[in-house]
């Protein structure tokens, strides 16, 4: 059988282990490999779980493991009872999932940024949608705000002009990247401008602190911490690619910018 067929069968087997039906996978347009990785991840982090994870459940589980007094270690292994003819398809993902487990359990890594819906990490895993859980999580995060507390700093006029109302993650990362390279502030780049930006980075370097200072000086106070975390995570994941002189044709760098920022043809 082909590798694709094996991956699909393995994904269905893992989903069935958590009573996730094939119709649900098809309706969500789930990628077989993303399903396999998510199944391995959830088995390592929550071996007693019986339901497929959604983003809120995953975040809560990782947070709980991080809070344990003794460092948590979760080992990625082939699920018990996995048919022999599916072992290779699942085994192929064990190493990368184990590496991601280490990142999740590393307290120095900003968890919310790592799990952001548009991030590269989340793209590798199939998680169920659960709007009610997300709403409940949102309310829980805000119920601790004290009534009568001094209102946070509002956005400056400079921030408003720079963002022009575009404050989704892709637009903000585009703006922050421009700031970190000393380029004109934009929330949307053409392919040509993006390529010029990469060349400038490789010639003069990337200066993340310039964007961080801008956030702290001009962004809305209520969102500054989240924006700094978003930016720092992007820098950690992307700096090596953006500064890689061996990528002569800029293929990797531009692919990264198309994925993480706003780049149009």
CSV table of C-alpha atoms in Angstrom, one decimal:
chain,number,residue,atom,x,y,z
A,1,UNK,CA,0.0,0.0,0.0
A,2,UNK,CA,1.1,3.6,-0.6
A,3,UNK,CA,2.4,5.8,2.2
A,4,UNK,CA,-0.6,8.1,1.8
A,5,UNK,CA,-3.0,5.2,2.3
A,6,UNK,CA,-1.1,4.0,5.3
A,7,UNK,CA,-1.2,7.5,6.8
A,8,UNK,CA,-4.9,7.8,6.3
A,9,UNK,CA,-5.6,4.4,7.9
A,10,UNK,CA,-3.3,5.3,10.8
A,11,UNK,CA,-5.1,8.6,11.3
A,12,UNK,CA,-8.5,6.9,11.3
A,13,UNK,CA,-7.2,4.3,13.8
A,14,UNK,CA,-5.9,6.9,16.2
A,15,UNK,CA,-9.1,9.0,15.8
A,16,UNK,CA,-11.2,5.9,16.5
A,17,UNK,CA,-9.2,5.3,19.7
A,18,UNK,CA,-10.6,8.7,21.0
A,19,UNK,CA,-14.1,8.1,19.5
A,20,UNK,CA,-13.6,10.7,16.9
A,21,UNK,CA,-15.5,9.7,13.8
A,22,UNK,CA,-14.4,9.7,10.2
A,23,UNK,CA,-17.2,12.1,9.3
A,24,UNK,CA,-15.9,14.7,11.7
A,25,UNK,CA,-12.4,14.5,10.2
A,26,UNK,CA,-13.7,14.8,6.7
A,27,UNK,CA,-15.9,17.7,7.6
A,28,UNK,CA,-13.0,19.5,9.2
A,29,UNK,CA,-10.7,18.8,6.2
A,30,UNK,CA,-8.2,17.2,8.6
A,31,UNK,CA,-4.8,16.2,7.2
A,32,UNK,CA,-3.9,12.6,8.0
A,33,UNK,CA,-0.4,13.4,9.2
A,34,UNK,CA,-1.7,16.3,11.5
A,35,UNK,CA,-4.2,13.8,13.0
A,36,UNK,CA,-1.4,11.3,13.6
A,37,UNK,CA,0.8,13.9,15.3
A,38,UNK,CA,-2.1,15.2,17.4
A,39,UNK,CA,-2.9,11.6,18.5
A,40,UNK,CA,0.7,10.9,19.6
A,41,UNK,CA,1.0,14.3,21.3
A,42,UNK,CA,-2.2,13.8,23.3
A,43,UNK,CA,-1.4,10.3,24.3
A,44,UNK,CA,2.0,11.5,25.7
A,45,UNK,CA,0.5,14.5,27.5
A,46,UNK,CA,-2.8,13.0,28.7
A,47,UNK,CA,-2.6,9.2,28.6
A,48,UNK,CA,-5.9,8.8,30.5
A,49,UNK,CA,-7.8,11.0,28.1
A,50,UNK,CA,-10.7,9.5,26.2
A,51,UNK,CA,-11.6,12.4,23.9
A,52,UNK,CA,-9.8,14.1,21.1
A,53,UNK,CA,-8.3,17.5,22.3
A,54,UNK,CA,-9.4,21.0,21.4
A,55,UNK,CA,-7.0,23.9,21.8
A,56,UNK,CA,-8.3,24.9,25.3
A,57,UNK,CA,-7.9,21.4,26.6
A,58,UNK,CA,-4.4,21.1,25.3
A,59,UNK,CA,-3.4,24.5,26.8
A,60,UNK,CA,-4.9,23.5,30.2
A,61,UNK,CA,-3.2,20.2,30.2
A,62,UNK,CA,0.2,21.6,29.4
A,63,UNK,CA,-0.2,24.4,32.0
A,64,UNK,CA,-1.0,21.8,34.6
A,65,UNK,CA,2.1,19.7,33.7
A,66,UNK,CA,4.2,22.9,33.9
A,67,UNK,CA,3.0,23.7,37.4
A,68,UNK,CA,4.1,20.3,38.8
A,69,UNK,CA,6.9,20.6,41.4
A,70,UNK,CA,9.0,17.9,39.7
A,71,UNK,CA,9.8,18.5,36.0
A,72,UNK,CA,7.3,16.7,33.8
A,73,UNK,CA,8.5,14.3,31.2
A,74,UNK,CA,6.2,12.9,28.6
A,75,UNK,CA,7.4,10.2,26.3
A,76,UNK,CA,6.0,9.8,22.8
A,77,UNK,CA,5.5,6.1,21.9
A,78,UNK,CA,3.4,4.0,19.6
A,79,UNK,CA,-0.1,3.5,21.0
A,80,UNK,CA,-0.8,0.0,22.4
A,81,UNK,CA,-2.7,-2.2,20.0
A,82,UNK,CA,-1.6,-0.3,16.9
A,83,UNK,CA,-1.8,-2.8,14.0
A,84,UNK,CA,1.6,-3.8,12.6
A,85,UNK,CA,0.9,-2.6,9.1
A,86,UNK,CA,0.4,1.0,10.5
A,87,UNK,CA,3.4,1.1,12.7
A,88,UNK,CA,5.7,2.7,10.1
A,89,UNK,CA,3.3,5.5,9.3
A,90,UNK,CA,3.0,6.4,13.0
A,91,UNK,CA,6.6,5.9,13.9
A,92,UNK,CA,7.7,8.4,11.3
A,93,UNK,CA,6.2,11.2,13.4
A,94,UNK,CA,7.4,10.2,16.9
A,95,UNK,CA,10.7,12.1,16.9
A,96,UNK,CA,9.2,15.4,15.7
A,97,UNK,CA,6.3,15.1,18.2
A,98,UNK,CA,8.7,14.4,21.0
A,99,UNK,CA,10.6,17.6,20.1
A,100,UNK,CA,7.4,19.5,20.3
A,101,UNK,CA,6.5,18.0,23.6
A,102,UNK,CA,9.8,19.4,25.0
A,103,UNK,CA,8.9,22.8,23.7
A,104,UNK,CA,5.4,22.7,25.2
A,105,UNK,CA,6.7,21.7,28.6
A,106,UNK,CA,9.5,24.3,28.6
A,107,UNK,CA,8.3,27.0,31.0
A,108,UNK,CA,10.4,29.6,29.2
A,109,UNK,CA,8.3,29.2,26.0
A,110,UNK,CA,5.2,31.4,25.8
A,111,UNK,CA,2.5,28.8,25.6
A,112,UNK,CA,-0.3,31.0,24.3
A,113,UNK,CA,1.9,32.2,21.4
A,114,UNK,CA,3.1,28.7,20.6
A,115,UNK,CA,-0.5,27.6,20.3
A,116,UNK,CA,-1.9,30.6,18.4
A,117,UNK,CA,-4.2,29.4,15.6
A,118,UNK,CA,-2.2,30.8,12.8
A,119,UNK,CA,1.2,29.7,14.0
A,120,UNK,CA,3.4,27.0,12.5
A,121,UNK,CA,3.1,24.8,15.6
A,122,UNK,CA,-0.6,24.6,15.5
A,123,UNK,CA,-0.6,23.9,11.7
A,124,UNK,CA,1.2,20.6,12.5
A,125,UNK,CA,-1.6,19.3,14.7
A,126,UNK,CA,-5.3,18.6,14.2
A,127,UNK,CA,-7.3,19.9,17.2
A,128,UNK,CA,-11.1,19.9,17.4
A,129,UNK,CA,-13.0,23.2,17.3
A,130,UNK,CA,-14.9,23.9,20.5
A,131,UNK,CA,-16.3,27.5,20.4
A,132,UNK,CA,-18.0,27.0,23.8
A,133,UNK,CA,-14.7,26.1,25.5
A,134,UNK,CA,-13.0,29.0,23.9
A,135,UNK,CA,-15.7,31.5,25.1
A,136,UNK,CA,-15.6,30.0,28.6
A,137,UNK,CA,-11.8,30.3,28.6
A,138,UNK,CA,-12.0,33.9,27.4
A,139,UNK,CA,-14.5,34.8,30.2
A,140,UNK,CA,-12.4,33.0,32.8
A,141,UNK,CA,-9.3,35.0,31.8
A,142,UNK,CA,-11.1,38.3,32.3
A,143,UNK,CA,-13.1,37.6,35.4
A,144,UNK,CA,-10.1,38.4,37.6
A,145,UNK,CA,-9.9,42.0,36.4
A,146,UNK,CA,-10.6,44.2,39.4
A,147,UNK,CA,-13.5,46.6,39.1
A,148,UNK,CA,-12.5,50.2,39.4
A,149,UNK,CA,-8.9,49.5,38.4
A,150,UNK,CA,-7.0,52.2,36.6
A,151,UNK,CA,-7.7,51.7,32.8
A,152,UNK,CA,-4.7,50.5,30.8
A,153,UNK,CA,-2.9,52.8,28.4
A,154,UNK,CA,-4.8,53.4,25.2
A,155,UNK,CA,-3.2,53.1,21.8
A,156,UNK,CA,-1.2,56.2,20.7
A,157,UNK,CA,-1.9,58.1,17.5
A,158,UNK,CA,1.3,56.7,16.2
A,159,UNK,CA,0.1,53.2,16.7
A,160,UNK,CA,-3.3,54.0,15.1
A,161,UNK,CA,-1.6,55.5,12.0
A,162,UNK,CA,0.9,52.6,11.7
A,163,UNK,CA,-1.7,49.9,12.0
A,164,UNK,CA,-4.5,51.7,10.1
A,165,UNK,CA,-6.9,49.5,11.9
A,166,UNK,CA,-5.2,46.2,10.8
A,167,UNK,CA,-4.4,44.5,14.1
A,168,UNK,CA,-4.6,40.8,13.1
A,169,UNK,CA,-1.5,38.8,13.9
A,170,UNK,CA,-0.2,38.7,10.3
A,171,UNK,CA,-0.6,42.5,9.9
A,172,UNK,CA,1.1,43.1,13.3
A,173,UNK,CA,4.1,40.8,12.5
A,174,UNK,CA,4.5,42.6,9.2
A,175,UNK,CA,4.6,46.0,11.0
A,176,UNK,CA,7.0,44.7,13.7
A,177,UNK,CA,9.3,43.3,11.0
A,178,UNK,CA,9.4,46.6,9.2
A,179,UNK,CA,10.3,48.3,12.4
A,180,UNK,CA,13.0,45.8,13.3
A,181,UNK,CA,14.7,46.5,9.9
A,182,UNK,CA,14.3,50.2,9.9
A,183,UNK,CA,12.0,50.0,6.9
A,184,UNK,CA,8.9,52.2,6.4
A,185,UNK,CA,6.0,51.0,8.6
A,186,UNK,CA,3.6,48.8,6.6
A,187,UNK,CA,1.1,46.1,7.5
A,188,UNK,CA,1.0,44.7,3.9
A,189,UNK,CA,4.0,43.9,1.7
A,190,UNK,CA,4.3,43.2,-2.0
A,191,UNK,CA,6.5,40.3,-3.0
A,192,UNK,CA,9.1,42.8,-4.2
A,193,UNK,CA,9.1,44.7,-0.9
A,194,UNK,CA,9.3,41.5,1.1
A,195,UNK,CA,12.4,40.4,-0.9
A,196,UNK,CA,14.0,43.8,-0.4
A,197,UNK,CA,13.3,43.5,3.3
A,198,UNK,CA,15.0,40.1,3.5
A,199,UNK,CA,18.0,41.5,1.6
A,200,UNK,CA,18.2,44.4,4.1
A,201,UNK,CA,18.1,42.0,7.0
A,202,UNK,CA,21.0,40.0,5.6
A,203,UNK,CA,23.0,43.1,4.9
A,204,UNK,CA,22.3,45.1,8.1
A,205,UNK,CA,20.8,42.6,10.5
A,206,UNK,CA,17.5,42.3,12.3
A,207,UNK,CA,17.0,44.5,15.4
A,208,UNK,CA,14.0,43.0,17.3
A,209,UNK,CA,14.3,45.5,20.2
A,210,UNK,CA,13.2,48.3,17.9
A,211,UNK,CA,9.8,46.7,17.5
A,212,UNK,CA,9.6,45.8,21.2
A,213,UNK,CA,10.3,49.5,22.1
A,214,UNK,CA,7.6,50.6,19.7
A,215,UNK,CA,5.1,48.2,21.2
A,216,UNK,CA,5.8,49.4,24.7
A,217,UNK,CA,5.6,53.0,23.7
A,218,UNK,CA,2.6,53.0,21.5
A,219,UNK,CA,0.5,49.8,21.6
A,220,UNK,CA,-2.7,49.6,23.8
A,221,UNK,CA,-1.6,48.7,27.3
A,222,UNK,CA,-4.0,45.8,27.6
A,223,UNK,CA,-2.4,44.1,24.7
A,224,UNK,CA,1.3,45.0,25.0
A,225,UNK,CA,2.3,41.8,26.8
A,226,UNK,CA,0.6,39.6,24.1
A,227,UNK,CA,2.1,41.6,21.3
A,228,UNK,CA,5.6,41.3,22.8
A,229,UNK,CA,5.1,37.6,23.2
A,230,UNK,CA,3.8,37.3,19.6
A,231,UNK,CA,6.8,39.2,18.3
A,232,UNK,CA,9.4,37.4,20.4
A,233,UNK,CA,8.0,34.0,19.3
A,234,UNK,CA,8.2,35.0,15.7
A,235,UNK,CA,11.8,36.2,16.1
A,236,UNK,CA,12.8,32.9,17.8
A,237,UNK,CA,11.2,30.8,15.1
A,238,UNK,CA,12.1,32.9,12.0
A,239,UNK,CA,15.4,34.7,12.6
A,240,UNK,CA,17.6,31.9,11.4
A,241,UNK,CA,15.7,31.5,8.2
A,242,UNK,CA,15.6,35.2,7.5
A,243,UNK,CA,19.3,35.6,8.1
A,244,UNK,CA,20.4,32.5,6.2
A,245,UNK,CA,22.8,33.6,3.5
A,246,UNK,CA,22.7,30.1,1.9
A,247,UNK,CA,19.1,30.7,0.8
A,248,UNK,CA,20.4,32.6,-2.2
A,249,UNK,CA,17.1,32.8,-4.1
A,250,UNK,CA,15.2,33.8,-0.9
A,251,UNK,CA,12.8,30.9,-1.4
A,252,UNK,CA,12.7,29.8,2.3
A,253,UNK,CA,12.6,33.4,3.6
A,254,UNK,CA,9.8,34.5,1.3
A,255,UNK,CA,7.8,31.3,2.0
A,256,UNK,CA,8.1,32.1,5.7
A,257,UNK,CA,6.9,35.7,5.2
A,258,UNK,CA,4.0,34.6,3.1
A,259,UNK,CA,3.0,32.3,5.9
A,260,UNK,CA,3.5,34.6,8.9
A,261,UNK,CA,3.0,38.1,7.5
A,262,UNK,CA,0.8,39.8,4.9
A,263,UNK,CA,2.5,39.4,1.6
A,264,UNK,CA,0.6,39.8,-1.7
A,265,UNK,CA,1.8,39.2,-5.3
